[in-house]
Amino acid sequence: KAGVTQTPRYLIKTRGQQVTLSCSPISGHRSVSWYQQTPGQGLQFLFEYFSETQRNKGNFPGRFSGRQFSNSRSEMNVSTLELGDSALYLCASSLAGADFGGFGANVLTFGAGSRLTVL
Amino acid sequence: ILNVEQSPQSLHVQEGDSTNFTCSFPSSNFYALHWYRWETAKSPEALFVMTLNGDEKKKGRISATLNTKEGYSYLYIKGSQPEDSATYLCALQNAGGTSYGKLTFGQGTILTVHP
């Protein structure tokens, strides 16, 4: 069974540019969530999608956006990059209690991450 | 703002030692408490998820307990091995409303096991 796949793994951008990161979840997982990790910070929740709908969003500026497609693949976009956006971006997929209408203890399976460096 | 606190921040032990870490969280609106292990250059990997007060889970030499009334969970490692070296993360999942799909992670405990 294939795991969670994130692309690209590494990328370097300059301030003001925009970036799109992709995440393919485990087959059958309908929930995809995104987390940011920066040095000194724990994993910070960005947003979560379930069946193409954003169910929840963390405390990040509007420059951070995402979407989910009908095959559950998800993308996140960061526009007008700032130096502080340099981070490891982790995607995680979950069954999210698929047997319970999308609720339940959603154990996360993480991808390897996309490491973004903004110069 | 939800605060999930983990202690200690880091821990160095010798091979064979037993060790434990703590995760503290607000007990209101609790749904589930997760533990993840994050080894260097790998992805975080789920260890346990616990939902009921008094829950105890075990996986090999690693076990965890949960007290939702007082808002804490312990993770125990018996007879630590160098391969146990990793960052151990706990994460709180709150019930319903605006908490769907969101885990709030602690800062983690970095464990180093010396041979």
Tab-separated table of C-alpha atoms in Angstrom:
chain	number	residue	atom	x	y	z
A	1	LYS	CA	0.000	0.000	0.000
A	2	ALA	CA	1.547	3.282	-1.102
A	3	GLY	CA	2.120	5.872	1.598
A	4	VAL	CA	1.447	9.581	1.547
A	5	THR	CA	3.370	11.194	-1.292
A	6	GLN	CA	4.458	14.798	-1.229
A	7	THR	CA	6.035	16.695	-4.074
A	8	PRO	CA	8.364	18.407	-4.463
A	9	ARG	CA	10.597	17.289	-1.608
A	10	TYR	CA	12.830	20.343	-1.720
A	11	LEU	CA	12.432	23.717	-3.306
A	12	ILE	CA	14.010	27.124	-3.181
A	13	LYS	CA	12.074	30.271	-3.935
A	14	THR	CA	12.685	33.981	-3.576
A	15	ARG	CA	10.631	36.484	-1.650
A	16	GLY	CA	7.478	37.549	-3.435
A	17	GLN	CA	7.149	34.350	-5.455
A	18	GLN	CA	4.411	31.828	-4.955
A	19	VAL	CA	4.643	28.078	-4.453
A	20	THR	CA	2.324	25.097	-4.815
A	21	LEU	CA	2.891	21.883	-2.902
A	22	SER	CA	1.144	18.634	-3.688
A	23	CYS	CA	0.025	15.743	-1.519
A	24	SER	CA	-1.373	12.384	-2.579
A	25	PRO	CA	-2.989	10.580	0.345
A	26	ILE	CA	-3.195	6.897	1.058
A	27	SER	CA	-5.837	5.280	-1.088
A	28	GLY	CA	-9.181	5.417	0.696
A	29	HIS	CA	-8.207	8.270	2.996
A	30	ARG	CA	-10.573	11.174	2.521
A	31	SER	CA	-9.027	13.614	4.956
A	32	VAL	CA	-5.873	15.540	4.166
A	33	SER	CA	-4.331	17.998	6.571
A	34	TRP	CA	-1.308	20.249	6.301
A	35	TYR	CA	1.157	21.258	8.995
A	36	GLN	CA	4.088	23.649	9.068
A	37	GLN	CA	7.197	23.029	11.092
A	38	THR	CA	9.767	25.731	11.698
A	39	PRO	CA	12.778	25.630	14.025
A	40	GLY	CA	11.666	26.191	17.591
A	41	GLN	CA	8.011	25.685	16.755
A	42	GLY	CA	6.052	22.512	16.988
A	43	LEU	CA	3.896	21.302	14.177
A	44	GLN	CA	1.466	24.120	13.403
A	45	PHE	CA	-1.876	23.247	11.830
A	46	LEU	CA	-2.551	24.940	8.508
A	47	PHE	CA	-5.805	23.408	7.282
A	48	GLU	CA	-7.715	20.193	6.787
A	49	TYR	CA	-9.815	19.015	3.889
A	50	PHE	CA	-12.395	16.288	3.867
A	51	SER	CA	-14.283	15.319	0.719
A	52	GLU	CA	-13.101	18.454	-1.085
A	53	THR	CA	-14.293	20.769	1.688
A	54	GLN	CA	-12.066	22.752	3.987
A	55	ARG	CA	-13.295	21.828	7.440
A	56	ASN	CA	-10.819	23.759	9.494
A	57	LYS	CA	-8.129	26.372	9.141
A	58	GLY	CA	-5.300	27.337	11.440
A	59	ASN	CA	-4.070	30.798	12.320
A	60	PHE	CA	-2.170	31.574	9.161
A	61	PRO	CA	-2.554	34.573	6.877
A	62	GLY	CA	-4.667	34.419	3.758
A	63	ARG	CA	-1.519	33.941	1.670
A	64	PHE	CA	-1.782	30.290	2.655
A	65	SER	CA	-4.502	28.438	0.819
A	66	GLY	CA	-5.324	24.930	-0.196
A	67	ARG	CA	-7.727	22.723	-2.010
A	68	GLN	CA	-8.664	19.088	-2.385
A	69	PHE	CA	-9.651	17.309	-5.548
A	70	SER	CA	-12.256	14.610	-6.055
A	71	ASN	CA	-9.560	11.912	-5.869
A	72	SER	CA	-8.582	13.294	-2.412
A	73	ARG	CA	-5.275	14.686	-3.648
A	74	SER	CA	-4.560	18.035	-2.106
A	75	GLU	CA	-2.510	21.077	-2.923
A	76	MET	CA	-1.470	23.976	-0.802
A	77	ASN	CA	-0.384	27.312	-2.151
A	78	VAL	CA	1.581	30.097	-0.562
A	79	SER	CA	1.555	33.403	-2.372
A	80	THR	CA	3.878	36.371	-1.932
A	81	LEU	CA	6.473	34.322	-0.104
A	82	GLU	CA	8.242	35.779	2.912
A	83	LEU	CA	11.488	34.682	4.510
A	84	GLY	CA	9.522	33.372	7.489
A	85	ASP	CA	7.702	30.914	5.266
A	86	SER	CA	10.866	28.817	5.091
A	87	ALA	CA	9.796	25.603	6.751
A	88	LEU	CA	9.061	21.930	6.418
A	89	TYR	CA	5.505	21.462	5.197
A	90	LEU	CA	4.009	18.131	6.155
A	91	CYS	CA	0.904	16.637	4.688
A	92	ALA	CA	-0.988	13.908	6.492
A	93	SER	CA	-3.895	11.772	5.443
A	94	SER	CA	-6.440	10.024	7.592
A	95	LEU	CA	-9.493	7.849	7.384
A	96	ALA	CA	-10.968	10.478	9.694
A	97	GLY	CA	-13.562	8.052	10.948
A	98	ALA	CA	-14.731	7.358	7.428
A	99	ASP	CA	-17.127	4.849	8.876
A	100	PHE	CA	-18.616	7.547	11.047
A	101	GLY	CA	-19.370	10.218	8.508
A	102	GLY	CA	-15.987	11.844	8.771
A	103	PHE	CA	-15.717	12.065	12.535
A	104	GLY	CA	-13.664	10.033	14.921
A	105	ALA	CA	-10.097	9.808	16.093
A	106	ASN	CA	-8.233	10.659	12.913
A	107	VAL	CA	-4.873	8.963	13.229
A	108	LEU	CA	-2.558	10.707	10.815
A	109	THR	CA	-0.201	9.114	8.318
A	110	PHE	CA	2.386	11.685	7.329
A	111	GLY	CA	4.252	12.214	4.109
A	112	ALA	CA	7.970	12.892	3.967
A	113	GLY	CA	7.417	16.627	3.730
A	114	SER	CA	8.310	19.432	1.376
A	115	ARG	CA	11.164	21.596	2.589
A	116	LEU	CA	10.749	25.137	1.360
A	117	THR	CA	13.568	27.654	1.526
A	118	VAL	CA	12.751	31.275	0.786
A	119	LEU	CA	15.708	33.507	-0.089
B	1	ILE	CA	-5.462	29.138	22.434
B	2	LEU	CA	-4.959	25.477	23.177
B	3	ASN	CA	-1.719	24.651	24.993
B	4	VAL	CA	-0.295	21.173	24.806
B	5	GLU	CA	2.824	20.981	26.934
B	6	GLN	CA	5.431	18.247	26.850
B	7	SER	CA	8.213	17.638	29.324
B	8	PRO	CA	11.063	17.285	29.402
B	9	GLN	CA	12.157	19.062	26.216
B	10	SER	CA	15.031	16.641	25.795
B	11	LEU	CA	16.360	13.571	27.496
B	12	HIS	CA	19.592	11.620	27.283
B	13	VAL	CA	19.592	8.075	28.625
B	14	GLN	CA	21.836	5.054	28.460
B	15	GLU	CA	20.896	1.930	26.586
B	16	GLY	CA	18.811	-0.264	28.849
B	17	ASP	CA	17.396	2.586	30.933
B	18	SER	CA	13.658	2.984	31.251
B	19	THR	CA	12.250	6.435	30.756
B	20	ASN	CA	9.016	8.356	30.612
B	21	PHE	CA	7.701	11.650	29.294
B	22	THR	CA	4.665	13.745	30.083
B	23	CYS	CA	2.073	15.444	27.933
B	24	SER	CA	-0.270	17.961	29.605
B	25	PHE	CA	-3.361	19.360	27.957
B	26	PRO	CA	-6.563	21.226	28.793
B	27	SER	CA	-9.150	18.620	29.705
B	28	SER	CA	-12.226	20.497	28.504
B	29	ASN	CA	-13.776	19.412	25.215
B	30	PHE	CA	-11.410	16.443	24.997
B	31	TYR	CA	-11.829	13.867	22.244
B	32	ALA	CA	-8.539	12.010	21.745
B	33	LEU	CA	-4.850	12.131	22.630
B	34	HIS	CA	-2.303	10.962	20.076
B	35	TRP	CA	1.359	10.008	20.390
B	36	TYR	CA	3.715	10.095	17.418
B	37	ARG	CA	7.379	9.191	17.030
B	38	TRP	CA	9.491	11.255	14.655
B	39	GLU	CA	12.880	9.871	13.759
B	40	THR	CA	15.437	12.044	12.028
B	41	ALA	CA	14.998	12.145	8.236
B	42	LYS	CA	11.742	10.213	8.453
B	43	SER	CA	8.055	11.074	8.734
B	44	PRO	CA	6.209	11.205	12.053
B	45	GLU	CA	4.708	7.811	12.779
B	46	ALA	CA	1.638	7.174	14.898
B	47	LEU	CA	2.227	5.207	18.095
B	48	PHE	CA	-1.061	5.415	19.959
B	49	VAL	CA	-4.381	7.162	20.022
B	50	MET	CA	-6.367	7.126	23.238
B	51	THR	CA	-9.847	8.392	23.878
B	52	LEU	CA	-11.024	7.092	27.253
B	53	ASN	CA	-9.961	8.183	30.704
B	54	GLY	CA	-7.752	5.459	32.136
B	55	ASP	CA	-6.806	4.116	28.695
B	56	GLU	CA	-3.535	2.222	28.584
B	57	LYS	CA	-1.907	1.227	25.305
B	58	LYS	CA	1.179	-0.879	24.686
B	59	LYS	CA	3.355	-1.516	21.652
B	60	GLY	CA	6.400	-3.644	22.377
B	61	ARG	CA	8.516	-1.804	24.946
B	62	ILE	CA	6.495	1.393	24.654
B	63	SER	CA	3.315	2.084	26.569
B	64	ALA	CA	1.109	5.073	27.284
B	65	THR	CA	-1.544	6.043	29.801
B	66	LEU	CA	-4.216	8.706	29.747
B	67	ASN	CA	-5.905	10.771	32.447
B	68	THR	CA	-8.498	13.041	30.870
B	69	LYS	CA	-9.846	14.363	34.161
B	70	GLU	CA	-6.540	15.943	35.132
B	71	GLY	CA	-5.334	16.462	31.574
B	72	TYR	CA	-2.169	14.423	31.194
B	73	SER	CA	-0.715	11.424	29.419
B	74	TYR	CA	2.493	9.527	30.103
B	75	LEU	CA	4.613	7.685	27.566
B	76	TYR	CA	6.920	4.990	28.937
B	77	ILE	CA	9.813	3.257	27.231
B	78	LYS	CA	11.175	0.185	28.961
B	79	GLY	CA	14.796	-0.813	28.341
B	80	SER	CA	15.592	2.003	25.878
B	81	GLN	CA	17.537	1.086	22.764
B	82	PRO	CA	19.512	3.406	20.451
B	83	GLU	CA	16.824	2.914	17.799
B	84	ASP	CA	14.333	4.546	20.179
B	85	SER	CA	16.165	7.845	19.679
B	86	ALA	CA	13.590	10.198	18.171
B	87	THR	CA	11.314	13.112	18.929
B	88	TYR	CA	8.126	11.994	20.651
B	89	LEU	CA	5.131	14.179	19.963
B	90	CYS	CA	1.775	14.221	21.631
B	91	ALA	CA	-1.229	15.830	20.001
B	92	LEU	CA	-4.673	16.740	21.248
B	93	GLN	CA	-7.814	16.254	19.221
B	94	ASN	CA	-10.763	18.202	20.551
B	95	ALA	CA	-14.390	17.347	20.071
B	96	GLY	CA	-16.547	18.724	17.292
B	97	GLY	CA	-17.290	22.263	16.270
B	98	THR	CA	-14.263	24.071	14.910
B	99	SER	CA	-11.925	21.242	15.826
B	100	TYR	CA	-12.679	18.881	12.964
B	101	GLY	CA	-9.564	17.323	11.528
B	102	LYS	CA	-7.239	19.408	13.648
B	103	LEU	CA	-4.569	18.096	15.955
B	104	THR	CA	-2.765	20.460	18.308
B	105	PHE	CA	0.768	19.234	18.804
B	106	GLY	CA	3.113	19.740	21.713
B	107	GLN	CA	6.707	20.802	21.099
B	108	GLY	CA	7.939	17.273	21.540
B	109	THR	CA	10.449	15.471	23.739
B	110	ILE	CA	13.757	14.678	22.047
B	111	LEU	CA	15.070	11.341	23.293
B	112	THR	CA	18.671	10.297	22.729
B	113	VAL	CA	19.664	6.806	23.781
B	114	HIS	CA	23.410	6.314	24.111
B	115	PRO	CA	24.884	2.849	23.476
